[in-house]
Each structure stands twice: as structure tokens, then as C-alpha cells.
Amino acid sequence: MEELAKNFIYDFIDKDLADHPEMKVHTRFPPEPNGYLHIGHCKALCVDFGTAKKYGGLCNLRMDDTNPAKEDTEYVDAIKEDIHWLGFDWDDRFFYGSDYFETDYELACDLIKKELAYVCELSAEEFRDPKYCGDLTHPAVSPYRDRPIEESLDLFERMKNGEFPEGKYTLRAKIDLASGNFCMRDPVIYRIKYVEHHRQGTKWCIFPMYDFAHPIQDALEHVTHSLCSLEYEIHRPLYNWVRDNVNIPGNEVGFPRQIEFARLNITYTVLSKRFLRTLVETGVVDGWDDPRMPTLCGLRRRGYTASSILDFISRTGVAKSDSLVDIRQLEACLRDELNQTAPRRIAIEKPIKVVIDTYPEGKTEYFEVSNNPNDENAGTRKLPFTKELYIDESDFAEVPPPKFFRMRQDGEVRLMGAYIVKCESIEKNADGSVKAIHCTADLETGNGMPQDGRKVKGTIHWLSADYAKDATLHLYNNLTTLENPSDKPDDKDYTDFINPESLIVVKGAKIEPALADAAPGEQFQFVRFGYFCKDSKNEGVFNRIVPLKDSFGK
Ligand code: ATP
Ligand code: MG
């Protein structure tokens, strides 16, 4: 992959290495298996795996499955597949947060014994009551804070044994009820939940909170740098508190260390698994891999290459404050790559018929065309030419606007790689639509220049009507209409901003015969049109990855 440019995380680590020269940099990527990975996760992957690689260290893959709700092995498998697709690998360091439940429990008991945790009896409602939770000027209050150690230990064990209903008790860390940081006001570190866990089954009915479990997981795996997104910044004092108060041998003092970086935000793109899951469950999209989805499997099915996504992430950089990246930058990365590598093919979105009246009936001749003018090794292919052809509707104007040099009455135009033709007459259907355009061809010059030196300005693409195949094209636009997803008004839902034109289905398109055996996922440039790939799910469908031209900066 492209290396991430020097960034503030590297500066931190350089300093840590100066103080601890023997340290082996160790990071982790901790997805919650409650959905498929999206392009935002790709940024975290680049930061986690990229940083480890830069320092010759290791990066673990850990399923953060401590919260039993909505987790599923389907997601675990998909997450692994997507990470491998991007080219990252965790070797034998694949873990589940839930594998540490036993240790989490023991460490919680130790905290109780050290008078650093207690069983609290405030209900969820009381928790939110200013009388108990306090506010900026008043400390929080818990009448249970001084519960004797023995009593807390006993209650905690009975919580584990399933003796109490959900919400009856919680285990809270005893930190500082007056802290200006609300995360530190004796946070709940365990709660009762009667939900089956995807791996642990019904073994547990108490589950550790993220803020308690995560630093323990990191410490147990001897992670040195726990890289996460900015929203965890205010949780960092709690991360450090847990790390420093549970004793896990083998780590340097003060490690693991949490460093936060800004999330990737992209225009017109909602990067939230919860929202993406809603789209799947309500059928707004055709699954997690719908080509409009910003999921990695969606981008892959759309035709994005892993390298173009990694290039995009490396171009956007790693920063300490939030920003919004234009989605056209992602499209530009794909174009830059495929312009060099994608074979050229011809497809006609809205075919209209052209008849070369001066060309013999039944004759086929072949014109050799380049597969990729940017790649000498791509070779050529032969395009059949016949009396009846198709051109695209947009390349013809009955009433041409000024400077229209494509097909027009009495005008000459070059058929790409083949003859110069002249439009002589237009044949109409009863409803006034164009039935066929009748042309003559300058058969003398073949695909060369006119002998009399006259200039023909326009060049258009074409297909033989006898040889072209049918195809359906899927043209995509942004999935949502909200330029900045964080501008969503509170009283609205993201589903209120679905773009009704996010998918345009073009039936009756024509493609050149060579495309009939394209492999699913194989990318092409359809000349003068866009980058496409054959859809992996629907026979005869080509997905437009991006249009050929960019409107960026206009
Ligand atoms: P979502 O809000 O989409 O559910 P999440 O943060 O809850 O995302 P996790 O599975 O917990 O999803 O994420 C795993 C890692 O990916 C976390 O470290 C998280 O910070 C990071 N991550 C998630 N979204 C982004 C993003 N848009 N940019 C950068 N990193 C991200
Ligand atoms: Mg999360």
C-alpha cells in the first residue's frame, strides 16, 4: 500500500521510541462485528496496520464483541474478507474481546477488593436525574459508594450468577464524582444484560462496558499504541485509569497509550453502520454490497480497486481535527488508476441507428483499434463494421447548437477508428422520433485522413448493429443528498435524504461483442462514457464506477 505521509501519530511514537528504544510497536484494529466495514474503517485500517508496518511492528485484528447486541458471525467473516482484500494481514493474531470475559471479571473483582469499584443500585432513571448525576457545577452522588468490599463482591458475583433482573445493579469504578470530565464520575463498568452472545451463548449475563474492556484487551495483547478516532479523546483519562489500576504484567509503565485521530468524513456519504444497516433492512438498497453503499464490499462490487481506495486514504492524510473530504477525490483516484490500466471498450447508452447507404449489404470488415492508448502492451482488437450501425443519441442533433461537430444534417463526422461519414437524411417514425440516420461514407480513405485535406472536427463512437450485444447499464449517483452529513437537522433522519436518482437503470444499451465474456468485477473504460465493470450479481448488467470526466473544481 501507499505509505501514509508523516503525521502526528508518528511524531508521538518517535518520541516514545526515543524514551523506550527496546519497545516493539504494536497496534490493533478493533471492529465491532455488528455490520460490514465501510470506507471510514479503511482509514482506521491504514492507520493501525500502516503504523505497525512503518515501525516493523505488529497489528492485531480484534473483534470488539463485548456488547452482545446485534453481533453476528456473518459480520466477522465479512470483516476478515474485506481486510484481506485491502491487502492487510494479522497473521495468527486474531482475537475476540469476548475471549477475555473471564479475565475482565477477575480484574473487576480486584478493583472491588482495592476499593476502586462498588456495586451501585441506582436505576437507569435515577442515573439521569440531576439529583444523582449532578451537572457542571454539582458533583454526582451515589448513596452506594461506600458499600463495604465484601458486600460488593457478593452482589457482583450474584449479578454474574443471574440472580437479579436487568438494570437492578451496576458495577461502578470509584474515581471522582466531582470530575469535570463526566466519563470519570464513577462510570459504570459492568451491567446486567440477558442477551445471548454470538460466541459465549448464555454463559454471561453481565457484560463489561467498552471503556473498561478495551484498555484491558489492549494491555493483555501488549498493544503499545491504541489508535482510535477522535470521539474517544474524552474517554482517554478513563482508559489510562483502567490501565493503571488493573495490573497486567509485561507492559511498560504508561502503556498501552491511546492516540486519537480524526475520522474520515466524505461529502454525500453517511459512514455509520447503524444507518447502513437500516438501508439494508428496509430494502432501500440491495444488500450490504449494493454498489451505492460506502461499504468496502459495495465499493468492490461497484468496481473500485483496493489500490484506488488506499491511494485515496493516503491522499487525505491523518489529522487531529475533523474535516470533510470531497467524494470526487475518491472518484479521481479511481480514474487516475484505471486511465492507465483499464482496457477500452465501446458501449452505447442510447442507441440510434445509422445506415451507410453507400456501403454494401452483408459485408463485414474489421478495424483494428487500440485497447489502451496509455499502455503499449495492451494490444489491439478488431471491431466489425457493417452497413447498419449504432451511435449514441447524444452524438446526434437534428437542430445542432453552435459548435456541434458530431452527427448533424449535411455534416461530416469521423466514426472512431473507421470511416468519415456524412449525414444525408433523417428517417422518422410515425411519432416523429428518429428511426434511422442515413449516411454516405468516404470509403476511399479508410480510417486515414481525407485525401483532399479537408478537416473533419468531430469523432464519435459506434457499433455494428449486426454484432453488438445487449446490456443493461447501472449508472450511480450519490446515495444521499446531504452534502455534509453532519448538517443533518436533529428532527430529521438520514433516510429523509436518500437520493431518488442514486441508481439509474439504462435498459437496451449496446456493447461491443468482446464484452460478452467479461469476468464479473473486471474494469473497463467505455470510451467517452465512463469506467464500468460487470456486475457480479445480475447477469448482463454493467456498473458505472465513475463517469469519465470529473466536474471537480468547476
Ligand atoms: P460506526 O459509527 O460506523 O458504527 P464504529 O466506530 O462504531 O463505526 P467500529 O467497528 O467500532 O465502528 O470501528 C472500528 C474502528 O474503526 C474504530 O477504531 C473506529 O474508530 C474506526 N472508525 C470507524 N469509522 C471511522 C471513520 N469514519 N474514520 C476513521 N476511523 C473510523
Ligand atoms: Mg464503535
XYZ file of C-alpha atoms and ligand atoms in Angstrom:
586
model
C 0.000 0.000 0.000
C 0.872 3.651 -0.257
C 2.571 4.725 2.907
C 0.783 7.284 4.992
C 2.600 10.588 4.995
C 4.408 11.630 8.153
C 1.773 12.577 10.676
C 1.337 13.456 14.340
C 0.904 9.791 15.347
C 4.362 9.034 14.009
C 5.699 12.010 15.962
C 4.201 10.582 19.171
C 5.641 7.161 18.508
C 9.054 8.530 17.566
C 9.144 10.209 20.942
C 8.016 7.048 22.739
C 10.706 5.084 20.951
C 13.332 7.628 21.964
C 12.345 7.030 25.602
C 11.884 3.250 25.207
C 14.282 2.132 22.491
C 13.507 -1.565 23.035
C 9.785 -1.161 22.515
C 8.189 -3.092 19.658
C 5.331 -1.025 18.259
C 2.092 -2.966 18.479
C -1.331 -1.742 17.347
C -4.752 -3.301 16.843
C -7.824 -2.820 14.668
C -10.929 -3.413 16.822
C -14.105 -3.521 14.723
C -17.420 -4.242 16.351
C -18.927 -7.161 14.373
C -22.332 -5.523 14.026
C -22.083 -4.554 10.376
C -19.830 -4.551 7.338
C -16.741 -2.375 7.122
C -17.079 0.948 5.321
C -14.516 3.256 3.811
C -14.116 5.056 7.153
C -12.839 1.802 8.619
C -10.354 1.677 5.780
C -8.814 4.815 7.189
C -8.522 3.198 10.627
C -7.021 0.091 8.973
C -4.426 2.190 7.176
C -3.561 3.949 10.424
C -3.429 0.748 12.507
C -1.744 -1.631 10.064
C 0.240 1.133 8.345
C 1.733 2.401 11.598
C 2.723 -1.094 12.705
C 4.323 -1.734 9.342
C 6.223 1.535 9.336
C 7.856 0.646 12.662
C 8.407 -3.016 11.863
C 5.792 -3.867 14.484
C 2.605 -5.888 14.663
C -1.084 -5.184 14.304
C -3.771 -7.443 15.769
C -7.279 -7.922 14.486
C -9.693 -7.990 17.392
C -13.434 -8.333 17.212
C -14.807 -5.893 19.749
C -17.737 -8.095 20.670
C -18.215 -7.263 24.331
C -21.641 -5.791 23.654
C -23.805 -8.801 22.837
C -26.496 -6.967 20.874
C -26.591 -7.307 17.086
C -23.309 -9.127 16.679
C -23.090 -11.911 14.205
C -20.565 -14.328 12.699
C -21.691 -13.230 9.215
C -20.106 -9.877 10.008
C -16.940 -11.450 11.400
C -16.352 -13.347 8.157
C -17.116 -10.320 6.010
C -14.757 -8.126 8.037
C -11.903 -10.589 7.547
C -12.575 -10.843 3.823
C -12.620 -7.082 3.369
C -9.397 -6.558 5.326
C -7.617 -9.161 3.219
C -8.988 -7.593 0.073
C -7.279 -4.336 1.051
C -4.043 -6.271 1.479
C -3.682 -6.204 5.278
C -2.972 -9.266 7.344
C -2.992 -10.066 11.047
C -1.152 -13.421 10.785
C -2.151 -15.528 13.783
C -3.181 -12.546 15.878
C -6.949 -12.740 15.549
C -8.818 -12.221 18.812
C -12.243 -11.698 20.256
C -12.849 -9.200 23.040
C -15.275 -11.733 24.484
C -12.439 -14.223 24.971
C -11.304 -12.027 27.852
C -14.600 -12.065 29.748
C -13.185 -14.282 32.489
C -10.163 -12.017 32.979
C -12.349 -8.904 32.800
C -14.443 -10.355 35.595
C -11.449 -11.187 37.773
C -9.932 -7.757 37.248
C -13.231 -6.166 38.210
C -13.230 -8.214 41.427
C -9.685 -6.999 42.107
C -10.837 -3.414 41.722
C -13.597 -4.033 44.265
C -11.036 -5.507 46.658
C -8.874 -2.412 46.239
C -11.932 -0.250 46.987
C -11.788 1.043 43.444
C -15.196 -0.297 42.401
C -18.589 -0.839 44.012
C -21.983 -2.236 43.213
C -24.467 0.590 42.723
C -28.204 0.313 42.930
C -29.321 3.467 41.156
C -31.864 2.732 38.448
C -31.353 3.960 34.896
C -33.880 6.691 35.599
C -32.116 7.824 38.749
C -28.846 7.852 36.823
C -30.203 10.556 34.572
C -31.740 12.510 37.442
C -29.668 15.648 38.196
C -30.056 14.762 41.851
C -27.705 11.816 41.216
C -25.785 12.624 38.063
C -25.087 16.221 39.014
C -24.177 18.844 36.451
C -21.325 21.166 35.592
C -21.387 22.809 38.993
C -22.637 19.928 41.128
C -20.925 16.602 41.673
C -22.698 13.320 41.068
C -23.996 11.361 44.022
C -24.211 7.669 44.730
C -25.595 6.506 48.071
C -23.873 3.158 47.455
C -20.338 4.439 47.062
C -19.232 3.313 50.483
C -20.735 -0.133 50.306
C -18.362 -2.495 52.104
C -15.998 -4.507 49.911
C -17.457 -7.849 50.978
C -20.976 -6.746 50.125
C -19.969 -5.503 46.641
C -18.045 -8.706 45.963
C -21.046 -10.775 46.967
C -23.513 -8.738 44.892
C -21.208 -8.714 41.875
C -20.916 -12.483 41.987
C -24.667 -12.828 42.263
C -25.087 -10.420 39.328
C -22.899 -12.829 37.364
C -24.969 -15.773 38.556
C -28.138 -14.272 37.150
C -29.884 -13.614 40.441
C -31.056 -10.107 39.511
C -33.090 -8.565 36.729
C -31.547 -6.246 34.155
C -30.914 -2.751 35.470
C -31.132 -3.715 39.117
C -27.418 -3.305 39.810
C -24.319 -1.996 38.068
C -20.669 -2.136 38.939
C -19.094 1.317 39.002
C -15.469 2.368 39.124
C -14.766 4.551 42.133
C -12.976 7.509 40.590
C -14.224 11.053 41.112
C -17.877 12.067 41.379
C -16.904 15.721 41.068
C -14.726 15.368 37.970
C -15.202 17.983 35.262
C -14.963 15.047 32.842
C -18.261 13.181 33.131
C -16.602 9.971 31.954
C -14.719 9.960 35.247
C -17.744 10.370 37.530
C -17.712 6.806 38.762
C -18.518 5.300 35.352
C -20.452 2.064 35.076
C -18.035 -0.712 34.104
C -20.423 -3.694 34.202
C -24.143 -4.070 33.626
C -26.623 -6.927 33.620
C -27.974 -7.966 30.230
C -29.932 -11.103 29.425
C -28.945 -11.317 25.792
C -27.415 -14.309 24.106
C -23.849 -13.663 22.983
C -22.841 -14.831 19.488
C -19.892 -16.775 20.890
C -20.462 -17.107 24.614
C -24.084 -18.143 24.339
C -25.854 -17.647 27.669
C -22.747 -18.149 29.794
C -22.696 -14.481 30.784
C -25.468 -12.169 31.842
C -23.142 -9.370 32.894
C -21.101 -7.558 30.290
C -18.193 -5.131 30.677
C -18.544 -1.649 29.226
C -16.276 -0.677 26.332
C -14.305 1.809 28.436
C -13.402 -0.926 30.898
C -12.888 -3.791 28.471
C -10.894 -2.004 25.801
C -7.808 -0.940 27.778
C -7.714 -4.415 29.343
C -7.842 -6.081 25.923
C -5.089 -3.785 24.660
C -2.949 -4.417 27.722
C -3.420 -8.202 27.583
C -2.310 -8.217 23.950
C 0.659 -5.970 24.809
C -0.532 -3.341 22.400
C 1.678 -0.272 22.751
C -0.427 2.244 20.833
C -4.188 2.100 20.779
C -5.106 4.288 17.815
C -8.722 5.354 17.663
C -10.943 8.101 16.389
C -11.410 11.484 17.986
C -14.645 10.773 19.835
C -12.645 8.691 22.309
C -10.475 11.622 23.319
C -12.568 12.475 26.362
C -12.504 8.805 27.374
C -8.726 8.781 27.452
C -8.396 9.631 31.189
C -10.633 6.638 31.899
C -8.591 4.441 29.544
C -5.489 5.435 31.490
C -7.199 4.953 34.845
C -8.240 1.395 33.999
C -4.831 0.578 32.554
C -3.043 1.910 35.629
C -5.344 0.270 38.172
C -5.659 -3.227 36.810
C -2.346 -5.000 36.928
C -1.292 -6.725 33.754
C 2.364 -7.689 33.827
C 4.602 -7.343 30.809
C 3.722 -3.816 29.737
C 5.925 -0.763 30.118
C 4.666 1.741 32.675
C 2.212 4.093 30.993
C 1.462 1.721 28.100
C -0.675 0.988 26.134
C -1.254 4.536 25.143
C -4.320 5.823 23.358
C -3.862 8.287 20.493
C -6.866 9.770 18.709
C -7.096 10.863 15.085
C -9.867 12.466 13.042
C -12.426 10.218 11.391
C -12.828 10.173 7.664
C -15.891 12.160 6.601
C -16.900 12.292 2.960
C -19.446 14.527 1.221
C -22.823 12.929 0.450
C -21.739 9.803 2.350
C -23.035 8.623 5.703
C -20.393 6.495 7.408
C -22.409 4.869 10.144
C -23.026 1.158 10.372
C -26.336 1.819 12.070
C -27.618 3.850 9.128
C -26.179 1.418 6.585
C -27.861 -1.472 8.384
C -31.183 0.397 8.251
C -30.807 0.771 4.489
C -30.223 -2.957 4.143
C -33.015 -3.984 6.494
C -35.600 -1.675 4.913
C -34.646 -2.707 1.390
C -33.617 0.783 0.260
C -30.507 -0.900 -1.122
C -29.866 -4.371 -2.430
C -27.741 -5.621 0.496
C -24.523 -4.513 2.173
C -22.745 -4.845 -1.165
C -25.139 -2.661 -3.115
C -22.799 -0.681 -5.395
C -24.111 2.596 -3.935
C -23.052 1.670 -0.420
C -19.828 3.134 1.026
C -19.053 -0.311 2.422
C -15.882 -1.974 1.218
C -17.897 -4.810 -0.338
C -20.181 -2.244 -2.019
C -17.241 -0.318 -3.426
C -15.704 -3.592 -4.591
C -18.882 -4.665 -6.362
C -19.198 -1.193 -7.876
C -15.761 -1.775 -9.399
C -13.440 0.184 -7.132
C -9.995 -1.343 -6.792
C -8.381 -1.762 -3.379
C -5.397 0.253 -4.599
C -7.528 3.249 -5.578
C -9.176 3.298 -2.138
C -5.814 3.078 -0.375
C -4.493 5.833 -2.620
C -7.466 7.985 -1.595
C -6.855 7.363 2.106
C -3.203 8.215 1.769
C -4.038 11.408 -0.153
C -6.450 12.571 2.527
C -3.896 12.154 5.301
C -4.129 11.738 9.058
C -5.090 14.768 11.112
C -6.015 15.731 14.630
C -9.157 17.658 13.761
C -12.235 16.755 11.788
C -12.650 17.692 8.155
C -14.845 16.798 5.215
C -13.366 15.234 2.099
C -14.999 15.728 -1.286
C -16.253 12.416 -2.663
C -14.926 13.453 -6.067
C -11.433 12.950 -4.684
C -12.203 9.254 -4.320
C -13.532 9.158 -7.873
C -10.399 10.934 -9.098
C -8.192 8.249 -7.523
C -10.043 5.548 -9.409
C -9.844 7.477 -12.686
C -6.112 8.049 -12.268
C -5.570 4.343 -11.858
C -7.955 2.981 -14.470
C -6.917 5.539 -17.047
C -3.594 3.708 -17.050
C -4.808 0.165 -16.665
C -8.371 -0.357 -17.914
C -8.919 -1.790 -21.386
C -11.032 0.447 -23.620
C -14.321 -0.875 -24.903
C -17.340 0.587 -26.624
C -20.802 0.806 -25.186
C -23.705 2.858 -26.415
C -26.094 4.093 -23.783
C -28.981 5.162 -26.029
C -28.513 3.643 -29.456
C -29.911 5.164 -32.629
C -29.463 3.510 -35.943
C -27.217 4.783 -38.688
C -27.424 3.277 -42.188
C -24.475 3.771 -44.543
C -26.406 3.793 -47.800
C -23.241 3.559 -49.891
C -21.916 0.509 -48.040
C -22.588 -2.988 -49.400
C -25.270 -5.084 -47.744
C -23.958 -8.188 -45.976
C -20.337 -7.077 -45.883
C -18.260 -7.084 -42.688
C -14.842 -5.529 -42.426
C -12.708 -5.133 -39.334
C -10.985 -2.069 -37.993
C -8.167 -2.510 -35.574
C -8.462 -0.328 -32.508
C -6.179 0.185 -29.518
C -7.086 -1.496 -26.245
C -5.433 1.270 -24.264
C -3.554 4.195 -25.742
C -1.827 4.644 -22.351
C -0.471 1.122 -22.308
C 1.604 -0.101 -25.235
C 1.351 -3.679 -24.048
C -2.435 -3.692 -24.044
C -2.535 -4.515 -27.747
C -5.386 -4.025 -30.170
C -8.664 -5.663 -31.053
C -10.788 -5.799 -34.171
C -14.146 -4.047 -34.368
C -16.593 -5.281 -37.011
C -18.039 -2.656 -39.344
C -21.262 -3.185 -41.321
C -23.834 -1.208 -43.245
C -26.058 -0.739 -40.217
C -24.524 0.800 -37.135
C -25.477 2.322 -33.800
C -24.343 5.633 -32.443
C -25.395 7.289 -29.217
C -28.393 9.601 -29.227
C -26.307 12.340 -27.618
C -23.929 12.340 -30.599
C -26.686 13.415 -32.963
C -28.541 16.725 -33.158
C -31.339 17.461 -35.567
C -31.012 21.124 -34.690
C -27.345 21.393 -33.829
C -26.316 24.028 -31.313
C -23.330 26.226 -32.253
C -20.026 24.367 -32.436
C -21.696 20.959 -32.585
C -19.282 18.839 -34.614
C -20.837 15.435 -34.123
C -23.562 13.863 -36.299
C -25.818 16.535 -37.856
C -27.701 17.012 -41.111
C -25.251 17.547 -44.018
C -22.311 17.398 -41.632
C -19.307 15.083 -41.676
C -18.068 13.198 -38.665
C -15.386 10.567 -38.039
C -16.554 7.189 -36.824
C -13.824 6.449 -34.319
C -11.111 4.311 -35.897
C -13.154 3.916 -39.095
C -14.671 5.968 -41.940
C -15.698 9.571 -42.210
C -19.433 9.657 -42.840
C -21.831 12.362 -43.906
C -25.424 12.579 -42.720
C -27.640 12.848 -45.770
C -31.174 12.380 -44.442
C -33.168 11.503 -41.365
C -35.835 8.841 -41.451
C -38.659 9.324 -38.938
C -41.139 7.089 -37.178
C -44.818 7.958 -37.235
C -44.457 9.663 -33.842
C -41.734 11.945 -35.150
C -38.853 10.180 -33.440
C -35.740 9.278 -35.394
C -35.893 5.844 -36.964
C -32.549 5.928 -38.753
C -29.931 8.348 -39.902
C -28.872 7.795 -43.487
C -25.272 8.477 -44.331
C -22.743 8.164 -47.076
C -19.189 7.186 -46.234
C -15.864 8.353 -47.605
C -14.757 4.823 -48.417
C -11.603 5.974 -50.191
C -9.651 6.980 -47.133
C -10.492 4.105 -44.780
C -9.618 5.191 -41.299
C -6.993 7.651 -42.555
C -7.148 11.371 -43.298
C -9.258 12.729 -46.154
C -7.150 12.955 -49.306
C -8.268 16.468 -50.198
C -7.018 17.760 -46.858
C -10.465 18.860 -45.618
C -10.921 18.985 -41.869
C -13.450 16.870 -40.017
C -13.715 18.017 -36.450
C -15.894 15.504 -34.601
C -15.178 11.872 -33.732
C -17.885 9.644 -32.325
C -18.002 6.004 -31.257
C -20.170 3.410 -32.947
C -21.006 -0.270 -33.045
C -22.100 -2.592 -35.785
C -25.816 -3.289 -35.416
C -25.212 -6.864 -36.589
C -22.582 -7.672 -33.972
C -23.430 -5.521 -30.942
C -24.801 -7.241 -27.848
C -27.479 -6.040 -25.459
C -26.676 -4.847 -21.966
C -28.225 -3.062 -19.043
C -26.209 -0.267 -17.511
C -26.455 0.843 -13.921
C -25.464 4.466 -13.519
C -24.895 5.604 -9.948
C -25.157 8.921 -8.213
C -24.592 9.880 -4.582
C -26.725 7.824 -2.229
C -27.738 10.824 -0.139
C -28.455 14.429 -0.998
C -26.854 15.892 2.117
C -23.522 17.397 1.153
C -22.210 17.486 4.708
C -23.684 14.561 6.671
C -23.101 16.423 9.928
C -25.531 19.134 8.755
C -28.469 16.781 9.274
C -31.114 18.574 11.351
C -31.896 16.792 14.616
C -35.555 16.323 13.755
C -34.692 14.507 10.521
C -33.338 11.106 9.771
C -30.686 10.238 7.196
C -33.318 8.205 5.394
C -35.050 11.528 4.640
C -32.095 12.360 2.426
C -31.954 9.363 0.099
C -31.238 10.481 -3.445
C -34.078 9.156 -5.655
C -31.624 9.176 -8.572
C -28.906 7.225 -6.834
C -29.460 4.396 -9.301
C -30.418 4.959 -12.927
C -31.110 1.796 -14.859
C -30.438 2.057 -18.581
C -32.023 -0.807 -20.465
C -31.405 -1.504 -24.135
C -27.816 -0.333 -24.237
C -25.478 -1.890 -26.811
C -21.989 -3.185 -26.105
C -19.241 -4.490 -28.314
C -19.065 -8.269 -28.729
C -15.774 -8.587 -26.804
C -17.574 -7.528 -23.615
C -19.828 -10.548 -23.663
C -17.151 -12.668 -21.961
C -16.031 -10.052 -19.446
C -15.439 -11.505 -15.996
C -17.544 -10.134 -13.140
C -15.661 -7.292 -11.489
C -13.332 -6.720 -14.443
C -12.927 -2.997 -15.077
C -13.126 -1.243 -18.440
C -13.176 2.223 -19.798
C -16.222 2.604 -22.007
C -14.870 5.239 -24.352
C -16.267 8.745 -23.993
C -18.577 7.440 -21.258
C -17.050 6.162 -18.036
C -15.372 3.380 -16.135
C -17.513 0.280 -15.831
C -17.363 -3.231 -14.517
C -19.591 -6.208 -14.995
C -21.865 -6.688 -12.013
C -21.212 -9.828 -10.016
C -24.852 -10.461 -9.154
C -27.002 -9.521 -12.134
C -26.379 -11.145 -15.481
C -25.919 -8.698 -18.339
C -25.518 -5.656 -16.091
C -22.550 -3.309 -16.130
C -21.987 -0.918 -13.229
C -20.674 2.522 -13.928
C -17.953 3.008 -11.326
C -17.481 6.679 -12.162
C -18.131 8.860 -15.200
C -15.142 9.575 -17.402
C -14.964 13.257 -16.673
C -14.901 14.963 -13.372
C -16.726 18.120 -12.509
C -14.302 18.682 -9.619
C -13.353 22.291 -9.118
C -15.878 23.560 -11.649
P -19.913 3.219 13.011
O -20.191 4.543 13.621
O -19.927 3.200 11.539
O -20.715 2.107 13.595
P -17.808 2.489 14.757
O -16.742 3.434 15.135
O -18.838 2.198 15.757
O -18.387 2.963 13.373
P -16.232 0.148 14.957
O -16.491 -1.179 14.408
O -16.258 0.344 16.415
O -17.254 1.125 14.257
O -14.903 0.738 14.352
C -13.655 0.099 14.370
C -12.608 1.149 14.264
O -12.806 1.936 13.087
C -12.665 2.103 15.435
O -11.360 2.268 15.940
C -13.194 3.375 14.856
O -12.644 4.483 15.488
C -12.741 3.298 13.404
N -13.627 4.065 12.523
C -14.947 3.930 12.355
N -15.422 4.846 11.488
C -14.354 5.585 11.092
C -14.170 6.695 10.193
N -15.193 7.239 9.533
N -12.926 7.178 10.043
C -11.883 6.636 10.697
N -11.979 5.599 11.539
C -13.199 5.074 11.747
Mg -17.787 1.555 17.737
